[in-house]
Amino acid sequence: MNIKTELSTYTKRESFTTSLGVLAATLGSAVGLGNIWKFPFMTGQNGGAAFVLLYLVCVLFIGLPVMISEFIIGRRAKANCVSAFKKLEPNKPWYLTGVIGVLSAFLIMFFYTDVAGWVYSYIFKSASGVFNTIKPTETANVFSSFISGVWGPLFWQWVVLVVVSIIIIAGVTNGIERMTKTLLPILFVLLVICDIRALTLPGAVKGVVYLFKPDLSKITGAVVLSALGLAFFKLSVGMGCMTTYGSYIGDAENLPRNALRVALSDTLVSILAGLAIFPTVFAFGFKPEAGASLLFITIPAVFKAMPFGQIFMVLFFILSAIAATGAMISLLEVPVAYFTEQWKWSRTSATVVSAVIMGGVGVLATLSTSVLSKTLVFGKTFFDLFDYLSSNIFLTVGGIFICLFVGWKLGKQVILDEASNHGILNNQTVMSVFTFVVRYVAPVAIFIVLLSGLGIIKF
Ligand code: TRP
């Protein structure tokens, strides 16, 4: 009924359906607010193309190897992200990697549900016609008056949590995965429509230059760490989400190939979102560094500039809400799987308790744009703190341990064995390179980026 049974039924189907099912499930976790909201806003805050370039390097050389590693751990152990380590290395502290993962799921959900609430509410705002009577340049006012309220954003955050919980408890994840499979391509088409309109606005070229012409002087340790954190967040890696999915992948599936497909398609969606947003930013004179509000300012403006824009806008926010919901299901599933399997809670209790904690502490993130906007911890609002800690610290530290575990504990023979499906696939050479990367390159690189991003070492 849940992802687990859904995915294990894939393994009984013939091979084509199976591969597509696995791809849809893993892509359904990866594609979400990260693509349409976080990637553009972080690109804008970190100076544009140089950040995009770093991001691509991080996805390819670090995010992708970590994803393959998680698949290997998951499929080898066939267990949730904590038990997997316990099974493969009994009586050793490696399982703490999985525990950190469960904590990361909470940290991410504290603010993710807030942003998902903004998206849900924008379905109704655009349908009600609030944007019809204003100028494109006034979309920022609509957003700031919404998020500076207290009850509106809280109401939507809790709606989001109720929806996600119902899906998890009712075990209709199955239907959701199937829905994602059909709806993701539609989101893709809508993004292309936005791109075409955005790219034909007067002054659009500036946005394209901003996105693709790197100014290397903008790179600092903190920028590199943000790009790395975003790569982990985007690919849903570093916390055991993909380990859990890996445990449901059939023995005949090509793990490295599926990971590569997820990474490439996910990155394409982010770039398409960037191509809709940045030309619009420059055409209408918005600020690229507008931060978390960027999506909610630019997207209504670009839809206002096209025929049938209102209909497309409603559709855009519906599809974004569905993508965000798919990603949240994969996030909530991590603690739920842990509480049910390790602590023997019922699925309903595990879901309700997790959701109540997420909604309770999540209030701090949501009120960061209103009454708590001046309450800073380590110089950040709660919203920014949860975001920064989860992506930049928890996921990256998790990534180090996942690489070390696969590279040194499982070792080359197990890697070659799992990645080649016991010698059936001919990918020995690539996987030897992979082994080298997860043993030396990725963990060392993550560690250095972490230290320099935190200002502990300077270049
Ligand atoms: N990747 C998703 C997005 O971009 C968010 C997400 C889902 C995630 N599962 C995750 C992030 C696990 C980190 C870890 O919206």
Tab-separated table of C-alpha atoms and ligand atoms in Angstrom:
chain	number	residue	atom	x	y	z
A	1	MET	CA	0.000	0.000	0.000
A	2	ASN	CA	2.782	2.416	0.789
A	3	ILE	CA	5.853	3.144	-1.253
A	4	LYS	CA	7.315	-0.084	-0.030
A	5	THR	CA	4.620	-2.383	-1.372
A	6	GLU	CA	4.281	-0.239	-4.432
A	7	LEU	CA	7.944	-0.551	-5.261
A	8	SER	CA	8.168	-4.184	-4.375
A	9	THR	CA	5.382	-4.850	-6.831
A	10	TYR	CA	7.498	-3.172	-9.471
A	11	THR	CA	10.063	-5.876	-9.040
A	12	LYS	CA	7.517	-8.470	-10.033
A	13	ARG	CA	6.670	-6.700	-13.270
A	14	GLU	CA	8.534	-7.077	-16.502
A	15	SER	CA	11.667	-5.126	-16.939
A	16	PHE	CA	10.557	-2.074	-18.928
A	17	THR	CA	7.691	-1.179	-16.595
A	18	THR	CA	10.004	-1.801	-13.706
A	19	SER	CA	12.677	0.632	-14.827
A	20	LEU	CA	10.109	3.298	-15.575
A	21	GLY	CA	8.447	2.741	-12.216
A	22	VAL	CA	11.734	3.070	-10.359
A	23	LEU	CA	12.617	6.175	-12.337
A	24	ALA	CA	9.203	7.740	-11.662
A	25	ALA	CA	9.397	7.032	-7.939
A	26	THR	CA	12.922	8.386	-7.475
A	27	LEU	CA	12.268	11.361	-9.730
A	28	GLY	CA	9.036	12.027	-7.843
A	29	SER	CA	11.123	12.467	-4.701
A	30	ALA	CA	13.791	14.610	-6.358
A	31	VAL	CA	11.573	17.039	-8.267
A	32	GLY	CA	9.825	19.498	-6.009
A	33	LEU	CA	10.147	22.970	-4.553
A	34	GLY	CA	13.896	22.581	-4.921
A	35	ASN	CA	13.626	23.018	-8.682
A	36	ILE	CA	11.108	25.792	-9.060
A	37	TRP	CA	11.668	27.688	-5.830
A	38	LYS	CA	15.042	26.964	-4.227
A	39	PHE	CA	17.311	26.638	-7.256
A	40	PRO	CA	16.268	29.993	-8.770
A	41	PHE	CA	16.288	31.909	-5.508
A	42	MET	CA	19.682	30.605	-4.446
A	43	THR	CA	21.101	31.282	-7.883
A	44	GLY	CA	19.851	34.849	-7.534
A	45	GLN	CA	21.252	35.282	-4.054
A	46	ASN	CA	24.644	33.862	-4.956
A	47	GLY	CA	25.287	35.931	-8.040
A	48	GLY	CA	24.029	33.845	-10.973
A	49	ALA	CA	25.983	31.744	-13.471
A	50	ALA	CA	29.058	31.046	-11.330
A	51	PHE	CA	26.759	29.457	-8.770
A	52	VAL	CA	24.972	27.450	-11.475
A	53	LEU	CA	28.327	26.156	-12.685
A	54	LEU	CA	29.376	25.107	-9.183
A	55	TYR	CA	25.992	23.513	-8.685
A	56	LEU	CA	26.378	21.408	-11.836
A	57	VAL	CA	29.850	20.279	-10.755
A	58	CYS	CA	28.493	19.316	-7.318
A	59	VAL	CA	25.595	17.355	-8.823
A	60	LEU	CA	27.850	15.411	-11.163
A	61	PHE	CA	30.870	14.704	-8.963
A	62	ILE	CA	29.280	14.499	-5.533
A	63	GLY	CA	25.466	14.291	-5.608
A	64	LEU	CA	25.358	11.566	-8.249
A	65	PRO	CA	27.972	9.325	-6.536
A	66	VAL	CA	26.130	9.730	-3.221
A	67	MET	CA	22.870	8.729	-4.905
A	68	ILE	CA	24.464	5.607	-6.389
A	69	SER	CA	25.942	4.839	-2.954
A	70	GLU	CA	22.535	5.140	-1.300
A	71	PHE	CA	20.983	2.855	-3.908
A	72	ILE	CA	23.738	0.304	-3.287
A	73	ILE	CA	23.286	0.391	0.505
A	74	GLY	CA	19.501	0.195	0.199
A	75	ARG	CA	19.306	-2.611	-2.308
A	76	ARG	CA	22.030	-4.597	-0.582
A	77	ALA	CA	20.371	-4.358	2.852
A	78	LYS	CA	16.697	-4.198	1.806
A	79	ALA	CA	15.808	-2.187	4.920
A	80	ASN	CA	15.022	1.344	6.111
A	81	CYS	CA	17.825	3.875	6.388
A	82	VAL	CA	18.718	3.017	9.990
A	83	SER	CA	18.331	-0.776	9.859
A	84	ALA	CA	20.245	-0.878	6.592
A	85	PHE	CA	23.450	0.170	8.347
A	86	LYS	CA	22.707	-2.125	11.288
A	87	LYS	CA	22.269	-5.043	8.938
A	88	LEU	CA	25.397	-4.414	6.908
A	89	GLU	CA	27.631	-3.461	9.869
A	90	PRO	CA	26.061	-4.916	13.027
A	91	ASN	CA	27.083	-3.479	16.392
A	92	LYS	CA	28.878	-0.525	14.850
A	93	PRO	CA	27.889	3.155	15.111
A	94	TRP	CA	27.360	3.484	11.328
A	95	TYR	CA	23.603	3.363	11.855
A	96	LEU	CA	23.870	6.861	13.370
A	97	THR	CA	24.115	8.082	9.784
A	98	GLY	CA	20.532	6.907	9.412
A	99	VAL	CA	19.526	8.561	12.675
A	100	ILE	CA	20.957	11.887	11.473
A	101	GLY	CA	18.895	11.259	8.346
A	102	VAL	CA	15.672	10.992	10.344
A	103	LEU	CA	16.507	14.285	12.081
A	104	SER	CA	17.214	15.904	8.703
A	105	ALA	CA	13.775	14.884	7.479
A	106	PHE	CA	12.249	16.859	10.361
A	107	LEU	CA	14.475	19.884	9.837
A	108	ILE	CA	13.606	20.026	6.153
A	109	MET	CA	9.890	19.578	6.746
A	110	PHE	CA	9.812	22.486	9.237
A	111	PHE	CA	10.303	24.981	6.429
A	112	TYR	CA	9.314	22.907	3.380
A	113	THR	CA	5.706	22.700	4.576
A	114	ASP	CA	5.665	26.479	4.971
A	115	VAL	CA	6.741	27.050	1.357
A	116	ALA	CA	4.427	24.295	0.118
A	117	GLY	CA	1.646	26.203	1.915
A	118	TRP	CA	2.515	29.323	-0.069
A	119	VAL	CA	2.223	27.279	-3.268
A	120	TYR	CA	-1.118	25.748	-2.232
A	121	SER	CA	-2.490	29.186	-1.404
A	122	TYR	CA	-1.313	30.568	-4.746
A	123	ILE	CA	-3.585	28.102	-6.542
A	124	PHE	CA	-6.513	29.900	-4.940
A	125	LYS	CA	-5.053	33.369	-5.222
A	126	SER	CA	-4.489	33.014	-8.946
A	127	ALA	CA	-7.896	31.396	-9.467
A	128	SER	CA	-9.615	34.209	-7.553
A	129	GLY	CA	-8.168	36.756	-9.950
A	130	VAL	CA	-6.112	38.848	-7.492
A	131	PHE	CA	-3.486	39.240	-10.173
A	132	ASN	CA	-5.917	40.374	-12.859
A	133	THR	CA	-6.250	43.933	-11.705
A	134	ILE	CA	-2.668	44.728	-10.746
A	135	LYS	CA	0.424	45.619	-12.783
A	136	PRO	CA	3.087	42.920	-13.237
A	137	THR	CA	5.455	44.990	-11.116
A	138	GLU	CA	3.028	44.891	-8.190
A	139	THR	CA	3.082	41.111	-7.680
A	140	ALA	CA	5.623	41.575	-4.865
A	141	ASN	CA	3.026	43.432	-2.787
A	142	VAL	CA	0.558	40.557	-3.002
A	143	PHE	CA	3.196	38.165	-1.727
A	144	SER	CA	4.577	40.310	1.050
A	145	SER	CA	1.159	41.115	2.418
A	146	PHE	CA	0.369	37.372	2.426
A	147	ILE	CA	3.521	36.170	4.216
A	148	SER	CA	3.548	39.011	6.707
A	149	GLY	CA	0.224	37.760	8.037
A	150	VAL	CA	0.158	35.227	10.864
A	151	TRP	CA	-2.858	32.975	10.375
A	152	GLY	CA	-2.900	32.702	6.582
A	153	PRO	CA	0.516	31.053	6.206
A	154	LEU	CA	-0.037	28.905	9.316
A	155	PHE	CA	-3.388	27.719	8.011
A	156	TRP	CA	-1.830	26.662	4.703
A	157	GLN	CA	1.125	24.956	6.360
A	158	TRP	CA	-1.250	22.812	8.385
A	159	VAL	CA	-3.408	22.078	5.345
A	160	VAL	CA	-0.273	20.797	3.651
A	161	LEU	CA	0.594	18.565	6.614
A	162	VAL	CA	-2.927	17.177	6.779
A	163	VAL	CA	-2.898	16.366	3.057
A	164	VAL	CA	0.507	14.670	3.221
A	165	SER	CA	-0.446	12.736	6.373
A	166	ILE	CA	-3.692	11.503	4.882
A	167	ILE	CA	-1.847	10.255	1.824
A	168	ILE	CA	0.712	8.441	3.972
A	169	ILE	CA	-1.856	6.948	6.373
A	170	ALA	CA	-4.349	5.955	3.713
A	171	GLY	CA	-1.490	4.312	1.885
A	172	VAL	CA	-2.490	5.827	-1.411
A	173	THR	CA	1.133	6.606	-2.142
A	174	ASN	CA	0.674	4.138	-4.926
A	175	GLY	CA	-1.843	6.374	-6.665
A	176	ILE	CA	0.286	9.440	-6.031
A	177	GLU	CA	3.325	7.896	-7.648
A	178	ARG	CA	1.238	7.028	-10.661
A	179	MET	CA	-0.171	10.529	-10.740
A	180	THR	CA	3.305	12.027	-10.545
A	181	LYS	CA	4.301	9.921	-13.513
A	182	THR	CA	1.631	11.542	-15.694
A	183	LEU	CA	1.770	15.006	-14.189
A	184	LEU	CA	5.516	15.596	-14.201
A	185	PRO	CA	5.584	15.705	-18.009
A	186	ILE	CA	2.757	18.279	-17.935
A	187	LEU	CA	4.702	20.442	-15.476
A	188	PHE	CA	7.615	20.137	-17.867
A	189	VAL	CA	5.508	21.395	-20.796
A	190	LEU	CA	4.140	24.285	-18.739
A	191	LEU	CA	7.664	25.296	-17.811
A	192	VAL	CA	8.597	25.312	-21.488
A	193	ILE	CA	5.591	27.568	-22.189
A	194	CYS	CA	6.764	29.936	-19.436
A	195	ASP	CA	10.260	29.844	-20.900
A	196	ILE	CA	9.056	30.826	-24.340
A	197	ARG	CA	7.076	33.767	-22.980
A	198	ALA	CA	9.845	34.838	-20.609
A	199	LEU	CA	12.527	34.627	-23.288
A	200	THR	CA	10.528	36.806	-25.682
A	201	LEU	CA	9.978	39.606	-23.161
A	202	PRO	CA	11.917	42.800	-23.885
A	203	GLY	CA	15.232	42.691	-22.028
A	204	ALA	CA	15.089	38.914	-21.537
A	205	VAL	CA	18.645	38.445	-22.762
A	206	LYS	CA	20.008	39.889	-19.545
A	207	GLY	CA	18.404	37.026	-17.654
A	208	VAL	CA	19.999	34.435	-19.915
A	209	VAL	CA	23.396	36.075	-19.522
A	210	TYR	CA	22.869	36.169	-15.770
A	211	LEU	CA	22.134	32.453	-15.722
A	212	PHE	CA	24.886	31.252	-18.056
A	213	LYS	CA	27.802	33.702	-18.144
A	214	PRO	CA	29.828	33.019	-15.026
A	215	ASP	CA	31.638	35.736	-13.131
A	216	LEU	CA	34.146	33.666	-11.195
A	217	SER	CA	34.964	36.496	-8.820
A	218	LYS	CA	31.611	35.807	-7.134
A	219	ILE	CA	32.837	32.458	-5.779
A	220	THR	CA	33.560	32.234	-2.038
A	221	GLY	CA	33.701	29.347	0.423
A	222	ALA	CA	30.159	30.066	1.536
A	223	VAL	CA	28.920	30.077	-2.083
A	224	VAL	CA	30.528	26.689	-2.765
A	225	LEU	CA	28.951	25.223	0.376
A	226	SER	CA	25.542	26.537	-0.668
A	227	ALA	CA	25.921	24.976	-4.123
A	228	LEU	CA	26.887	21.661	-2.557
A	229	GLY	CA	24.024	21.801	-0.052
A	230	LEU	CA	21.594	22.553	-2.856
A	231	ALA	CA	22.890	19.588	-4.870
A	232	PHE	CA	22.164	17.270	-1.919
A	233	PHE	CA	18.766	18.829	-1.280
A	234	LYS	CA	17.809	18.675	-4.936
A	235	LEU	CA	18.711	15.040	-5.445
A	236	SER	CA	17.129	14.024	-2.091
A	237	VAL	CA	20.447	12.522	-0.991
A	238	GLY	CA	22.513	12.563	2.196
A	239	MET	CA	19.786	11.465	4.589
A	240	GLY	CA	18.613	8.007	3.613
A	241	CYS	CA	15.648	8.843	1.433
A	242	MET	CA	17.294	7.215	-1.580
A	243	THR	CA	18.576	4.395	0.642
A	244	THR	CA	14.959	3.629	1.486
A	245	TYR	CA	13.979	3.779	-2.189
A	246	GLY	CA	17.011	1.680	-3.072
A	247	SER	CA	15.727	-1.065	-0.817
A	248	TYR	CA	12.669	-1.409	-3.073
A	249	ILE	CA	14.565	-1.520	-6.338
A	250	GLY	CA	14.587	-4.905	-8.052
A	251	ASP	CA	17.750	-6.924	-8.546
A	252	ALA	CA	17.582	-6.593	-12.311
A	253	GLU	CA	17.631	-2.779	-12.281
A	254	ASN	CA	20.618	-0.795	-13.422
A	255	LEU	CA	21.375	1.369	-10.373
A	256	PRO	CA	24.003	3.744	-11.822
A	257	ARG	CA	21.913	4.354	-14.909
A	258	ASN	CA	18.791	5.169	-12.915
A	259	ALA	CA	20.763	7.577	-10.739
A	260	LEU	CA	22.203	9.300	-13.802
A	261	ARG	CA	18.748	9.676	-15.338
A	262	VAL	CA	17.329	11.170	-12.157
A	263	ALA	CA	20.223	13.621	-11.835
A	264	LEU	CA	19.966	14.743	-15.467
A	265	SER	CA	16.183	15.103	-15.614
A	266	ASP	CA	16.074	16.869	-12.285
A	267	THR	CA	18.743	19.335	-13.347
A	268	LEU	CA	16.916	19.989	-16.603
A	269	VAL	CA	13.756	20.917	-14.690
A	270	SER	CA	15.734	23.368	-12.530
A	271	ILE	CA	17.339	25.005	-15.562
A	272	LEU	CA	13.932	25.348	-17.233
A	273	ALA	CA	12.621	27.048	-14.088
A	274	GLY	CA	15.623	29.384	-14.103
A	275	LEU	CA	14.958	30.220	-17.748
A	276	ALA	CA	11.397	31.226	-16.887
A	277	ILE	CA	12.340	33.271	-13.862
A	278	PHE	CA	15.510	35.263	-14.641
A	279	PRO	CA	14.450	36.789	-17.976
A	280	THR	CA	11.253	37.881	-16.190
A	281	VAL	CA	13.287	39.370	-13.346
A	282	PHE	CA	15.217	41.594	-15.731
A	283	ALA	CA	12.298	42.377	-18.040
A	284	PHE	CA	10.187	43.743	-15.180
A	285	GLY	CA	12.969	45.200	-13.065
A	286	PHE	CA	12.716	42.800	-10.112
A	287	LYS	CA	15.777	42.000	-8.020
A	288	PRO	CA	17.513	38.640	-8.644
A	289	GLU	CA	18.490	38.557	-4.972
A	290	ALA	CA	14.853	38.819	-3.807
A	291	GLY	CA	15.355	35.533	-1.916
A	292	ALA	CA	12.585	33.126	-0.988
A	293	SER	CA	9.938	35.355	-2.581
A	294	LEU	CA	11.457	35.235	-6.095
A	295	LEU	CA	9.180	32.523	-7.521
A	296	PHE	CA	6.039	34.131	-6.148
A	297	ILE	CA	6.873	37.512	-7.641
A	298	THR	CA	8.066	36.509	-11.098
A	299	ILE	CA	5.734	33.655	-12.046
A	300	PRO	CA	2.513	35.696	-11.734
A	301	ALA	CA	4.205	38.480	-13.710
A	302	VAL	CA	5.157	36.213	-16.607
A	303	PHE	CA	1.696	34.648	-16.732
A	304	LYS	CA	0.124	38.079	-16.742
A	305	ALA	CA	2.067	38.757	-19.915
A	306	MET	CA	0.500	35.926	-21.933
A	307	PRO	CA	-2.906	35.049	-23.367
A	308	PHE	CA	-4.951	32.733	-21.105
A	309	GLY	CA	-2.333	33.517	-18.485
A	310	GLN	CA	-4.682	33.065	-15.552
A	311	ILE	CA	-5.618	29.519	-16.547
A	312	PHE	CA	-1.985	28.590	-17.092
A	313	MET	CA	-1.059	30.144	-13.769
A	314	VAL	CA	-3.621	28.127	-11.835
A	315	LEU	CA	-2.402	24.996	-13.598
A	316	PHE	CA	1.207	25.880	-12.848
A	317	PHE	CA	0.565	26.178	-9.116
A	318	ILE	CA	-1.531	22.996	-9.040
A	319	LEU	CA	1.275	21.023	-10.660
A	320	SER	CA	3.896	22.624	-8.435
A	321	ALA	CA	1.806	21.739	-5.396
A	322	ILE	CA	1.625	18.139	-6.576
A	323	ALA	CA	5.377	17.982	-7.179
A	324	ALA	CA	5.999	19.450	-3.722
A	325	THR	CA	3.582	16.953	-2.191
A	326	GLY	CA	5.402	14.050	-3.871
A	327	ALA	CA	8.700	15.264	-2.436
A	328	MET	CA	7.179	15.668	1.039
A	329	ILE	CA	5.781	12.147	0.935
A	330	SER	CA	9.310	10.839	0.447
A	331	LEU	CA	10.488	13.019	3.334
A	332	LEU	CA	7.757	12.014	5.776
A	333	GLU	CA	8.152	8.372	4.794
A	334	VAL	CA	11.682	8.364	6.287
A	335	PRO	CA	10.677	8.920	9.955
A	336	VAL	CA	7.458	6.929	9.482
A	337	ALA	CA	9.396	3.900	8.217
A	338	TYR	CA	11.834	4.295	11.092
A	339	PHE	CA	9.174	4.608	13.845
A	340	THR	CA	7.089	1.726	12.528
A	341	GLU	CA	9.983	-0.670	11.938
A	342	GLN	CA	12.269	0.188	14.833
A	343	TRP	CA	9.896	1.364	17.519
A	344	LYS	CA	6.983	-0.795	16.375
A	345	TRP	CA	4.528	2.098	16.262
A	346	SER	CA	1.461	1.808	14.077
A	347	ARG	CA	1.626	3.624	10.786
A	348	THR	CA	-1.071	6.046	11.896
A	349	SER	CA	0.658	6.961	15.185
A	350	ALA	CA	4.017	7.326	13.453
A	351	THR	CA	2.501	9.670	10.883
A	352	VAL	CA	0.439	11.719	13.313
A	353	VAL	CA	3.286	12.162	15.806
A	354	SER	CA	5.735	13.147	13.042
A	355	ALA	CA	3.269	15.557	11.460
A	356	VAL	CA	2.405	17.187	14.795
A	357	ILE	CA	6.096	17.790	15.518
A	358	MET	CA	6.606	19.147	12.003
A	359	GLY	CA	3.595	21.421	12.281
A	360	GLY	CA	4.482	22.465	15.826
A	361	VAL	CA	8.124	23.386	15.337
A	362	GLY	CA	7.352	24.435	11.763
A	363	VAL	CA	5.405	27.369	13.217
A	364	LEU	CA	8.765	28.962	14.013
A	365	ALA	CA	9.703	28.847	10.319
A	366	THR	CA	6.345	30.150	9.195
A	367	LEU	CA	6.304	33.068	11.609
A	368	SER	CA	9.822	34.052	10.473
A	369	THR	CA	8.198	36.230	7.831
A	370	SER	CA	5.937	37.963	10.349
A	371	VAL	CA	6.125	38.224	14.143
A	372	LEU	CA	9.427	36.343	14.437
A	373	SER	CA	11.178	38.215	11.625
A	374	LYS	CA	13.452	39.965	14.118
A	375	THR	CA	14.158	36.861	16.210
A	376	LEU	CA	17.560	35.661	15.108
A	377	VAL	CA	19.497	32.556	16.114
A	378	PHE	CA	23.144	32.544	14.919
A	379	GLY	CA	22.182	35.618	12.907
A	380	LYS	CA	19.427	33.810	11.010
A	381	THR	CA	15.659	33.626	11.228
A	382	PHE	CA	14.284	30.202	12.161
A	383	PHE	CA	13.301	29.654	8.543
A	384	ASP	CA	16.809	30.338	7.273
A	385	LEU	CA	18.353	28.394	10.133
A	386	PHE	CA	16.381	25.208	9.402
A	387	ASP	CA	17.132	25.578	5.711
A	388	TYR	CA	20.847	26.228	6.247
A	389	LEU	CA	21.364	23.520	8.863
A	390	SER	CA	19.573	20.812	6.918
A	391	SER	CA	21.078	21.333	3.455
A	392	ASN	CA	24.490	22.646	4.311
A	393	ILE	CA	25.325	20.682	7.458
A	394	PHE	CA	23.144	17.613	7.979
A	395	LEU	CA	22.932	16.421	4.372
A	396	THR	CA	26.593	17.079	3.631
A	397	VAL	CA	27.790	15.339	6.801
A	398	GLY	CA	25.429	12.462	5.987
A	399	GLY	CA	26.958	12.397	2.498
A	400	ILE	CA	30.475	12.011	3.900
A	401	PHE	CA	29.482	8.988	5.973
A	402	ILE	CA	27.508	7.399	3.150
A	403	CYS	CA	30.524	7.662	0.824
A	404	LEU	CA	32.936	6.349	3.443
A	405	PHE	CA	30.600	3.479	4.257
A	406	VAL	CA	30.267	2.356	0.663
A	407	GLY	CA	33.873	3.041	-0.296
A	408	TRP	CA	35.596	1.507	2.725
A	409	LYS	CA	33.140	-0.727	4.564
A	410	LEU	CA	31.321	-2.364	1.691
A	411	GLY	CA	34.382	-2.031	-0.515
A	412	LYS	CA	35.177	-2.461	-4.148
A	413	GLN	CA	33.962	-6.041	-4.575
A	414	VAL	CA	30.494	-5.326	-3.204
A	415	ILE	CA	30.284	-2.132	-5.270
A	416	LEU	CA	31.170	-3.925	-8.489
A	417	ASP	CA	28.806	-6.721	-7.612
A	418	GLU	CA	25.783	-4.505	-6.825
A	419	ALA	CA	26.352	-2.003	-9.605
A	420	SER	CA	26.814	-4.686	-12.251
A	421	ASN	CA	23.973	-6.878	-10.951
A	422	HIS	CA	26.445	-9.640	-10.108
A	423	GLY	CA	28.432	-9.321	-13.286
A	424	ILE	CA	25.555	-9.038	-15.763
A	425	LEU	CA	26.099	-5.391	-16.649
A	426	ASN	CA	29.355	-4.380	-18.176
A	427	ASN	CA	30.288	-1.283	-16.151
A	428	GLN	CA	33.456	-2.352	-14.341
A	429	THR	CA	35.563	0.551	-15.587
A	430	VAL	CA	33.054	3.240	-14.674
A	431	MET	CA	32.490	1.648	-11.300
A	432	SER	CA	36.206	1.509	-10.575
A	433	VAL	CA	36.267	5.256	-11.103
A	434	PHE	CA	33.186	5.490	-8.869
A	435	THR	CA	34.962	3.511	-6.137
A	436	PHE	CA	37.871	5.936	-6.253
A	437	VAL	CA	35.464	8.877	-6.081
A	438	VAL	CA	33.530	7.618	-3.052
A	439	ARG	CA	36.692	6.555	-1.248
A	440	TYR	CA	38.766	9.658	-1.709
A	441	VAL	CA	37.384	12.453	-3.872
A	442	ALA	CA	33.838	12.982	-2.585
A	443	PRO	CA	34.407	12.680	1.187
A	444	VAL	CA	37.505	14.879	1.111
A	445	ALA	CA	35.857	17.437	-1.159
A	446	ILE	CA	32.723	17.603	1.000
A	447	PHE	CA	34.825	17.976	4.136
A	448	ILE	CA	36.926	20.807	2.697
A	449	VAL	CA	33.875	22.617	1.325
A	450	LEU	CA	32.192	22.261	4.708
A	451	LEU	CA	35.164	23.705	6.587
A	452	SER	CA	35.633	26.569	4.191
A	453	GLY	CA	31.902	27.299	4.009
A	454	LEU	CA	31.808	27.525	7.787
A	455	GLY	CA	34.821	29.826	7.732
A	456	ILE	CA	36.987	27.339	9.646
A	457	ILE	CA	39.618	27.277	6.898
A	458	LYS	CA	40.365	30.030	4.405
A	459	PHE	CA	41.941	29.922	0.973
B	1	TRP	N1	14.465	16.975	-3.553
B	1	TRP	C1	13.233	17.558	-3.121
B	1	TRP	C2	13.044	18.917	-3.778
B	1	TRP	O1	13.849	19.374	-4.487
B	1	TRP	C3	13.156	17.667	-1.615
B	1	TRP	C4	13.417	16.378	-0.936
B	1	TRP	C5	12.625	15.260	-0.976
B	1	TRP	C6	14.565	16.037	-0.184
B	1	TRP	N2	13.222	14.240	-0.290
B	1	TRP	C7	14.407	14.705	0.216
B	1	TRP	C8	15.697	16.757	0.166
B	1	TRP	C9	15.411	14.081	0.952
B	1	TRP	C10	16.673	16.122	0.916
B	1	TRP	C11	16.546	14.797	1.287
B	1	TRP	O2	12.070	19.575	-3.578
